[in-house]
Amino acid sequence: MTLTTTTALDTSLALDTSRALAATAGHAPGIEPRLAVDRPLDLAAERERGTYGLPTCPDVIAELEAAGLRGRGGAGFPAHIKWRGVAEADGLRVVVANGEEGEPSSYKDRWLLTYRPHLVLDGLLLAARTVGADRAVVYLSHPETETAVRAAIAELDSAAPATPAAGVRLDVHVVEPTYVAGDETAVCRSISGGPALPTARPPRVGEKGVDGLPTLVSNVETLAHAAWIARNGAAAYRDHGTAESPGTTLVTLSGACGRPGVYEVPYGLTVAELFEIAGGFTSRPAGFLMGGWFGGLLGPAHAETVCTYEDVRAAGSGLGCGAITALHADQDPLAVAAEVSAWYAAESAQQCGVCVKGTASIRDAFASLDAGTATAKDRDNLARWGQTLPGRGACAFLDGAATWARTVLTEFPEHIGADGTANADDSGN
């Protein structure tokens, strides 16, 4: 699969969505893919694979717990906890498939929604039945995903003699693509008729979400895996991966990559092994953007980091949405940090003073470093912000910007002099 790369900042850090739909997903050798296919599947093709079949387990939530399924939207939260919380709530309930995917370097949700929309709907309707919801919403922000999902719903509506969606109101809700629109509080706020902007917690959306009702918001890949687990069982799900990070996952690989694109892989491979599946590195990587743009920037030695939740967290980053961008050998980490931090400042929801000021300050400090005009104070401020800003915003957006402040200073100290200025040889070569 060959994709070009571009971003709103006109850099080479994220996938070009205008060409990505022509691509198919690959998968790691030695695994029977659960999600990856080589063509979009219609209802008939999905049913041949067992999609919309009844669960084989007596307790879906218990099976998700046994499988160790974690959310694929970025936080990696155990899926069974969210499902059980909504299932135990009183009154009417709502379930939402979150396919907004505002992360610039990730394409896996859009791929899944265009190639396997029925598997996502299968997981969404399974969630509705399991938690007792009578309303299910697919939350989207990209035209190609809306077209694919609406076509899949039309197929369901015309299915005879009975549709898998019987008894559930199935809606599609479309918003403008922004990073913060994918936050689960923003999801519920938008579906309820408000702006797609985060709200303060508590309450959690599992307690008070869409229209004030307990709401389960799950990433579309999470729902696809849940549907697979319900039919194949937790033990089969654990055939791949590790004990603490079981199963397979979709990753988006880009940058200095032979075949950029979306791949289904088991947890437990190193970063270098993932890129080997995608044609290998096209140059010696100067660093890695981990977990999309939320996990900061890790140094080139992390090619040997094992991709599990635990190992990547121990490395000071996170798997997030499963997107990894390898910087080309001639890319300057400080220039990349300046561009990404500028993106963070521009994408802020502008609702929290600490986020507005924090993202702008990080942007300005990195801009000074990149321009060679920084001082020791800029360096010290970045170090302080990297430690003190996480957790202070209404949502986690500020945490991502702070992670860049922390990781660039800790991972690339040779690029920044003691006085805060960029070293003369800051190219990593």
Coordinates of C-alpha atoms in Angstrom, one line a residue:
M1 CA 0.0 0.0 0.0
T2 CA 1.5 3.3 -1.0
L3 CA 0.3 6.6 0.4
T4 CA 1.7 10.1 0.2
T5 CA 2.1 12.2 3.3
T6 CA 1.0 15.7 4.1
T7 CA -0.7 17.7 6.9
A8 CA -2.6 20.9 7.5
L9 CA 0.8 22.4 8.3
D10 CA 2.0 21.4 4.8
T11 CA 4.6 19.0 6.3
S12 CA 5.2 15.3 5.7
L13 CA 4.0 14.1 9.0
A14 CA 0.5 12.7 8.3
L15 CA -1.3 10.6 5.7
D16 CA -2.8 12.2 2.6
T17 CA -6.5 11.2 2.9
S18 CA -7.2 12.0 -0.8
R19 CA -5.2 9.0 -1.9
A20 CA -5.5 6.7 1.1
L21 CA -8.9 5.3 0.1
A22 CA -7.3 3.5 -2.9
A23 CA -5.2 1.5 -0.5
T24 CA -5.8 -1.8 1.2
A25 CA -4.7 -2.8 4.6
G26 CA -1.8 -5.2 5.1
H27 CA -1.2 -7.5 8.1
A28 CA 1.7 -9.1 9.9
P29 CA 3.0 -12.4 8.4
G30 CA 1.9 -15.4 10.4
I31 CA -1.5 -14.2 11.6
E32 CA -4.9 -14.8 10.3
P33 CA -6.2 -11.3 10.0
R34 CA -9.4 -10.5 11.9
L35 CA -10.0 -7.0 10.6
A36 CA -7.7 -6.6 7.5
V37 CA -9.2 -7.3 4.1
D38 CA -8.1 -6.5 0.6
R39 CA -11.4 -5.0 -0.6
P40 CA -14.5 -3.3 0.9
L41 CA -17.0 -5.9 2.1
D42 CA -20.8 -5.6 1.6
L43 CA -23.4 -7.2 3.7
A44 CA -23.4 -10.6 1.9
A45 CA -19.6 -10.9 2.2
E46 CA -19.6 -9.9 5.8
R47 CA -22.3 -12.5 6.6
E48 CA -20.1 -15.2 5.0
R49 CA -17.5 -14.2 7.6
G50 CA -20.1 -14.5 10.5
T51 CA -20.7 -10.8 10.9
Y52 CA -24.1 -10.2 12.7
G53 CA -24.0 -13.7 14.0
L54 CA -25.2 -14.3 17.5
P55 CA -22.6 -14.3 20.3
T56 CA -21.2 -17.7 21.3
C57 CA -20.6 -16.6 24.9
P58 CA -23.2 -16.4 27.6
D59 CA -21.9 -13.0 29.0
V60 CA -20.4 -10.6 26.5
I61 CA -19.0 -8.2 29.1
A62 CA -17.3 -11.0 31.0
E63 CA -15.9 -12.3 27.7
L64 CA -14.5 -8.8 26.9
E65 CA -12.9 -8.8 30.4
A66 CA -11.4 -12.2 29.9
A67 CA -10.0 -11.1 26.5
G68 CA -8.4 -8.1 28.0
L69 CA -9.8 -5.8 25.2
R70 CA -8.7 -2.2 25.6
G71 CA -10.2 0.8 23.8
R72 CA -8.5 1.7 20.6
G73 CA -9.4 5.4 20.6
G74 CA -6.2 6.4 22.4
A75 CA -6.6 6.0 26.1
G76 CA -6.4 2.2 26.1
F77 CA -9.1 2.0 28.8
P78 CA -10.4 -1.6 29.5
A79 CA -13.5 -2.0 27.4
H80 CA -15.4 -4.1 29.8
I81 CA -15.4 -1.5 32.5
K82 CA -17.1 1.1 30.3
W83 CA -19.6 -1.4 29.0
R84 CA -20.5 -2.7 32.5
G85 CA -20.9 0.8 33.9
V86 CA -23.5 1.7 31.3
A87 CA -25.2 -1.7 31.5
E88 CA -25.7 -1.1 35.2
A89 CA -27.1 2.4 34.9
D90 CA -30.8 3.1 35.3
G91 CA -33.2 4.2 32.6
L92 CA -32.7 4.7 28.9
R93 CA -29.2 4.4 27.5
V94 CA -27.3 5.3 24.3
V95 CA -24.3 3.7 22.6
V96 CA -22.0 5.6 20.2
A97 CA -19.4 4.4 17.7
N98 CA -16.7 7.1 17.6
G99 CA -15.1 7.3 14.2
E100 CA -14.3 11.0 14.2
E101 CA -10.5 10.3 14.1
G102 CA -9.1 13.8 14.4
E103 CA -5.6 12.6 15.0
P104 CA -3.6 13.9 11.9
S105 CA -1.3 10.9 11.5
S106 CA -3.9 8.2 11.9
Y107 CA -6.0 6.6 9.2
K108 CA -7.0 3.2 10.7
D109 CA -10.6 4.3 11.7
R110 CA -11.3 5.7 8.3
W111 CA -9.9 2.6 6.7
L112 CA -12.1 0.4 8.9
L113 CA -15.2 2.4 8.3
T114 CA -14.8 2.3 4.5
Y115 CA -13.7 -1.3 4.1
R116 CA -15.6 -3.0 7.0
P117 CA -18.5 -0.7 8.0
H118 CA -20.7 -3.7 8.7
L119 CA -18.3 -5.1 11.3
V120 CA -18.3 -1.8 13.1
L121 CA -22.2 -1.7 13.0
D122 CA -22.1 -5.3 14.2
G123 CA -20.1 -4.3 17.2
L124 CA -22.3 -1.2 17.8
L125 CA -25.5 -3.2 17.7
L126 CA -23.9 -5.8 20.0
A127 CA -23.1 -3.1 22.4
A128 CA -26.6 -1.7 22.3
R129 CA -28.1 -5.1 23.1
T130 CA -25.5 -5.8 25.8
V131 CA -25.9 -2.6 27.7
G132 CA -29.7 -2.3 27.1
A133 CA -29.6 0.8 24.8
D134 CA -32.4 1.5 22.3
R135 CA -30.4 4.2 20.4
A136 CA -27.1 3.7 18.6
V137 CA -25.2 6.5 16.9
V138 CA -22.3 6.4 14.4
Y139 CA -20.3 9.6 15.0
L140 CA -18.2 10.7 11.9
S141 CA -16.3 13.6 10.4
H142 CA -15.1 12.4 7.0
P143 CA -17.2 12.3 3.8
E144 CA -15.9 8.9 2.7
T145 CA -16.8 7.3 6.0
E146 CA -20.3 8.8 6.0
T147 CA -20.9 7.5 2.5
A148 CA -19.8 4.0 3.4
V149 CA -21.7 3.8 6.7
R150 CA -24.9 5.1 5.2
A151 CA -24.7 2.6 2.4
A152 CA -24.2 -0.2 5.0
I153 CA -27.2 1.0 7.0
A154 CA -29.3 1.0 3.8
E155 CA -28.3 -2.6 3.2
L156 CA -29.3 -3.5 6.8
D157 CA -32.7 -1.7 6.3
S158 CA -33.4 -3.8 3.2
A159 CA -32.3 -7.1 4.7
A160 CA -35.0 -9.7 5.0
P161 CA -36.7 -11.2 6.8
A162 CA -35.3 -9.3 9.8
T163 CA -32.6 -6.7 10.2
P164 CA -29.9 -7.0 12.9
A165 CA -30.8 -3.5 13.9
A166 CA -34.4 -4.4 14.9
G167 CA -35.5 -2.6 18.0
V168 CA -32.6 -0.1 17.9
R169 CA -32.7 3.4 16.5
L170 CA -29.6 3.7 14.4
D171 CA -28.4 7.2 13.5
V172 CA -25.4 8.8 11.8
H173 CA -24.1 12.1 13.2
V174 CA -21.5 14.1 11.2
V175 CA -19.2 16.9 12.5
E176 CA -16.4 18.9 11.2
P177 CA -13.0 17.1 11.7
T178 CA -11.1 18.6 14.6
Y179 CA -8.8 17.0 17.2
V180 CA -11.0 17.8 20.2
A181 CA -14.3 16.7 18.4
G182 CA -13.3 13.1 19.2
D183 CA -13.2 13.6 22.9
E184 CA -16.1 11.6 24.3
T185 CA -17.6 14.5 26.1
A186 CA -17.5 16.5 22.9
V187 CA -19.1 13.6 21.1
C188 CA -22.0 13.5 23.5
R189 CA -22.3 17.3 23.5
S190 CA -22.5 17.5 19.7
I191 CA -25.0 14.6 19.3
S192 CA -27.2 16.4 21.9
G193 CA -27.2 19.5 19.7
G194 CA -24.3 21.5 21.1
P195 CA -20.8 22.3 19.7
A196 CA -18.3 19.5 19.3
L197 CA -16.2 20.7 22.2
P198 CA -15.2 18.9 25.4
T199 CA -16.9 19.5 28.8
A200 CA -15.5 19.2 32.3
R201 CA -15.6 15.9 34.1
P202 CA -17.4 14.8 36.3
P203 CA -20.0 13.7 35.3
R204 CA -18.6 11.0 33.0
V205 CA -20.5 10.3 29.9
G206 CA -21.3 6.8 31.2
E207 CA -23.4 8.6 33.8
K208 CA -24.7 11.6 31.8
G209 CA -23.9 11.7 28.1
V210 CA -26.2 12.1 25.0
D211 CA -29.3 14.0 26.1
G212 CA -28.3 13.5 29.7
L213 CA -28.5 9.7 29.4
P214 CA -25.9 7.1 30.3
T215 CA -23.8 6.7 27.2
L216 CA -21.3 4.2 26.0
V217 CA -18.8 5.9 23.6
S218 CA -16.5 3.3 22.0
N219 CA -13.9 3.8 19.2
V220 CA -15.0 2.0 16.0
E221 CA -12.0 -0.4 16.1
T222 CA -12.9 -1.3 19.7
L223 CA -16.4 -2.3 18.6
A224 CA -15.0 -4.3 15.6
H225 CA -12.8 -6.3 18.0
A226 CA -15.8 -6.7 20.4
A227 CA -17.9 -8.2 17.7
W228 CA -15.1 -10.7 16.8
I229 CA -14.6 -11.7 20.4
A230 CA -18.3 -12.3 21.0
R231 CA -18.3 -14.9 18.2
N232 CA -14.8 -16.4 18.6
G233 CA -14.1 -16.1 22.3
A234 CA -11.6 -14.6 24.6
A235 CA -9.1 -17.5 24.3
A236 CA -9.0 -17.1 20.5
Y237 CA -8.5 -13.4 20.9
R238 CA -5.4 -14.1 23.1
D239 CA -3.8 -16.3 20.5
H240 CA -1.8 -13.2 19.5
G241 CA -0.2 -10.5 21.5
T242 CA 1.2 -10.7 25.0
A243 CA -0.4 -11.5 28.4
E244 CA -0.8 -7.9 29.3
S245 CA -1.4 -6.5 25.8
P246 CA -3.4 -9.3 24.1
G247 CA -4.8 -9.5 20.6
T248 CA -4.1 -7.7 17.4
T249 CA -4.5 -4.0 16.6
L250 CA -4.6 -1.7 13.6
V251 CA -1.6 0.6 13.2
T252 CA -0.9 3.5 10.8
L253 CA 2.7 3.6 9.8
S254 CA 4.1 6.6 7.9
G255 CA 7.1 8.8 7.3
A256 CA 10.4 7.1 6.5
C257 CA 8.5 4.0 5.6
G258 CA 8.7 1.8 2.5
R259 CA 4.9 1.2 2.2
P260 CA 3.1 3.7 4.4
G261 CA -0.5 2.6 5.4
V262 CA -2.7 0.7 7.8
Y263 CA -1.6 -2.8 9.0
E264 CA -3.1 -5.3 11.4
V265 CA -0.4 -6.5 13.8
P266 CA -0.1 -8.4 17.0
Y267 CA 1.0 -6.6 20.1
G268 CA 4.6 -7.5 21.1
L269 CA 6.5 -6.6 18.0
T270 CA 9.2 -3.9 18.1
V271 CA 8.8 -0.6 16.2
A272 CA 11.4 -1.8 13.7
E273 CA 9.5 -5.0 13.2
L274 CA 6.4 -3.1 12.5
F275 CA 8.1 -1.1 9.8
E276 CA 9.6 -4.2 8.3
I277 CA 6.1 -5.4 7.7
A278 CA 5.5 -2.1 5.9
G279 CA 8.6 -2.3 3.6
G280 CA 11.2 -1.2 6.1
F281 CA 12.7 2.2 6.8
T282 CA 13.6 4.3 3.8
S283 CA 16.3 6.0 5.8
R284 CA 17.8 5.8 9.2
P285 CA 15.0 7.2 11.4
A286 CA 15.8 10.4 13.3
G287 CA 13.0 9.7 15.8
F288 CA 9.5 8.5 16.1
L289 CA 6.1 10.2 16.7
M290 CA 4.4 7.6 18.9
G291 CA 0.7 7.1 19.3
G292 CA -0.1 9.7 16.7
W293 CA 0.9 13.3 17.8
F294 CA -0.3 12.7 21.3
G295 CA 2.6 10.5 22.5
G296 CA 5.4 13.0 21.8
L297 CA 8.7 12.4 20.1
L298 CA 11.0 9.5 20.9
G299 CA 14.6 9.1 19.9
P300 CA 15.9 6.7 17.2
A301 CA 17.0 4.1 19.7
H302 CA 13.3 3.4 20.3
A303 CA 13.2 1.4 17.0
E304 CA 13.8 -1.5 19.5
T305 CA 11.0 -0.6 21.8
V306 CA 8.3 -3.3 22.0
C307 CA 4.9 -2.2 21.1
T308 CA 2.8 -3.1 24.1
Y309 CA 0.9 -0.7 26.3
E310 CA 3.3 -1.3 29.1
D311 CA 6.6 -1.0 27.2
V312 CA 5.7 2.2 25.3
R313 CA 4.4 3.7 28.6
A314 CA 7.7 2.8 30.2
A315 CA 9.5 4.5 27.4
G316 CA 7.7 7.8 28.3
S317 CA 5.1 7.7 25.6
G318 CA 2.0 5.8 24.7
L319 CA 0.5 3.7 22.0
G320 CA -2.5 6.0 21.7
C321 CA -4.3 5.4 18.4
G322 CA -1.6 3.1 17.1
A323 CA -0.1 5.6 14.6
I324 CA 3.7 5.8 14.4
T325 CA 5.6 8.2 12.1
A326 CA 9.3 7.6 11.5
L327 CA 11.2 10.8 10.9
H328 CA 13.5 10.8 7.9
A329 CA 17.2 11.0 8.6
D330 CA 17.4 14.7 7.5
Q331 CA 14.4 15.9 9.5
D332 CA 15.2 18.1 12.5
P333 CA 13.4 17.1 15.7
L334 CA 13.3 20.7 16.8
A335 CA 11.7 21.8 13.6
V336 CA 9.1 19.0 13.9
A337 CA 8.4 20.0 17.5
A338 CA 7.9 23.6 16.4
E339 CA 5.4 22.6 13.8
V340 CA 3.5 20.1 15.9
S341 CA 3.3 22.5 18.9
A342 CA 2.0 25.2 16.5
W343 CA -0.7 22.8 15.5
Y344 CA -1.6 22.2 19.1
A345 CA -2.0 25.9 19.8
A346 CA -4.2 26.2 16.7
E347 CA -6.4 23.2 17.5
S348 CA -7.1 24.2 21.2
A349 CA -10.8 24.4 21.9
Q350 CA -10.1 27.8 23.5
Q351 CA -12.3 26.9 26.5
C352 CA -9.7 26.6 29.3
G353 CA -7.3 29.4 30.0
V354 CA -4.6 27.0 31.1
C355 CA -4.9 25.2 27.7
V356 CA -4.9 28.4 25.7
K357 CA -1.9 29.8 27.5
G358 CA -0.1 26.5 27.9
T359 CA -0.2 25.4 24.2
A360 CA 0.7 28.9 23.1
S361 CA 3.7 29.1 25.4
I362 CA 5.0 25.7 24.3
R363 CA 4.6 26.7 20.7
D364 CA 6.5 29.9 21.3
A365 CA 9.3 28.2 23.2
F366 CA 9.8 25.6 20.4
A367 CA 9.6 28.3 17.8
S368 CA 12.5 30.1 19.5
L369 CA 14.5 26.9 19.8
D370 CA 14.0 26.2 16.1
A371 CA 14.9 29.7 15.2
G372 CA 18.0 29.7 17.3
T373 CA 16.8 32.5 19.5
A374 CA 15.9 30.6 22.7
T375 CA 17.4 31.1 26.1
A376 CA 18.0 28.9 29.1
K377 CA 14.6 30.1 30.4
D378 CA 12.8 28.6 27.4
R379 CA 14.5 25.3 28.0
D380 CA 13.7 25.4 31.7
N381 CA 10.1 26.4 31.0
L382 CA 9.6 23.5 28.6
A383 CA 10.9 21.1 31.2
R384 CA 8.6 22.5 33.9
W385 CA 5.5 22.6 31.6
G386 CA 6.2 19.0 30.6
Q387 CA 5.8 18.0 34.2
T388 CA 3.1 20.4 35.5
L389 CA 0.6 20.9 32.7
P390 CA -0.8 17.3 32.3
G391 CA -4.2 16.9 33.9
R392 CA -4.9 20.6 34.2
G393 CA -7.3 21.0 31.3
A394 CA -10.9 20.0 31.0
C395 CA -9.9 17.3 28.5
A396 CA -6.6 15.6 27.7
F397 CA -5.6 17.9 24.8
L398 CA -3.2 19.9 26.9
D399 CA -1.5 16.7 28.0
G400 CA -0.4 16.0 24.4
A401 CA 1.3 19.4 24.0
A402 CA 3.0 18.9 27.4
T403 CA 4.2 15.5 26.3
W404 CA 6.1 17.2 23.4
A405 CA 7.7 19.6 25.9
R406 CA 8.8 16.6 28.1
T407 CA 9.9 14.1 25.4
V408 CA 11.8 16.4 23.1
L409 CA 14.0 17.7 26.1
T410 CA 14.5 14.2 27.5
E411 CA 15.0 12.3 24.2
F412 CA 17.1 14.9 22.3
P413 CA 19.3 16.7 24.9
E414 CA 22.1 16.7 22.4
H415 CA 20.1 19.1 20.2
I416 CA 19.7 21.7 22.9
G417 CA 22.6 23.5 24.5
A418 CA 22.9 24.4 28.2
D419 CA 21.9 28.0 27.3
G420 CA 18.7 26.8 25.7
T421 CA 19.8 27.4 22.1
A422 CA 19.9 24.7 19.4
N423 CA 23.3 23.0 19.0
A424 CA 25.1 23.7 15.8
D425 CA 24.7 20.1 14.6
D426 CA 21.0 19.5 15.4
S427 CA 20.2 17.4 12.4
G428 CA 20.8 14.1 14.1
N429 CA 23.2 13.0 11.4

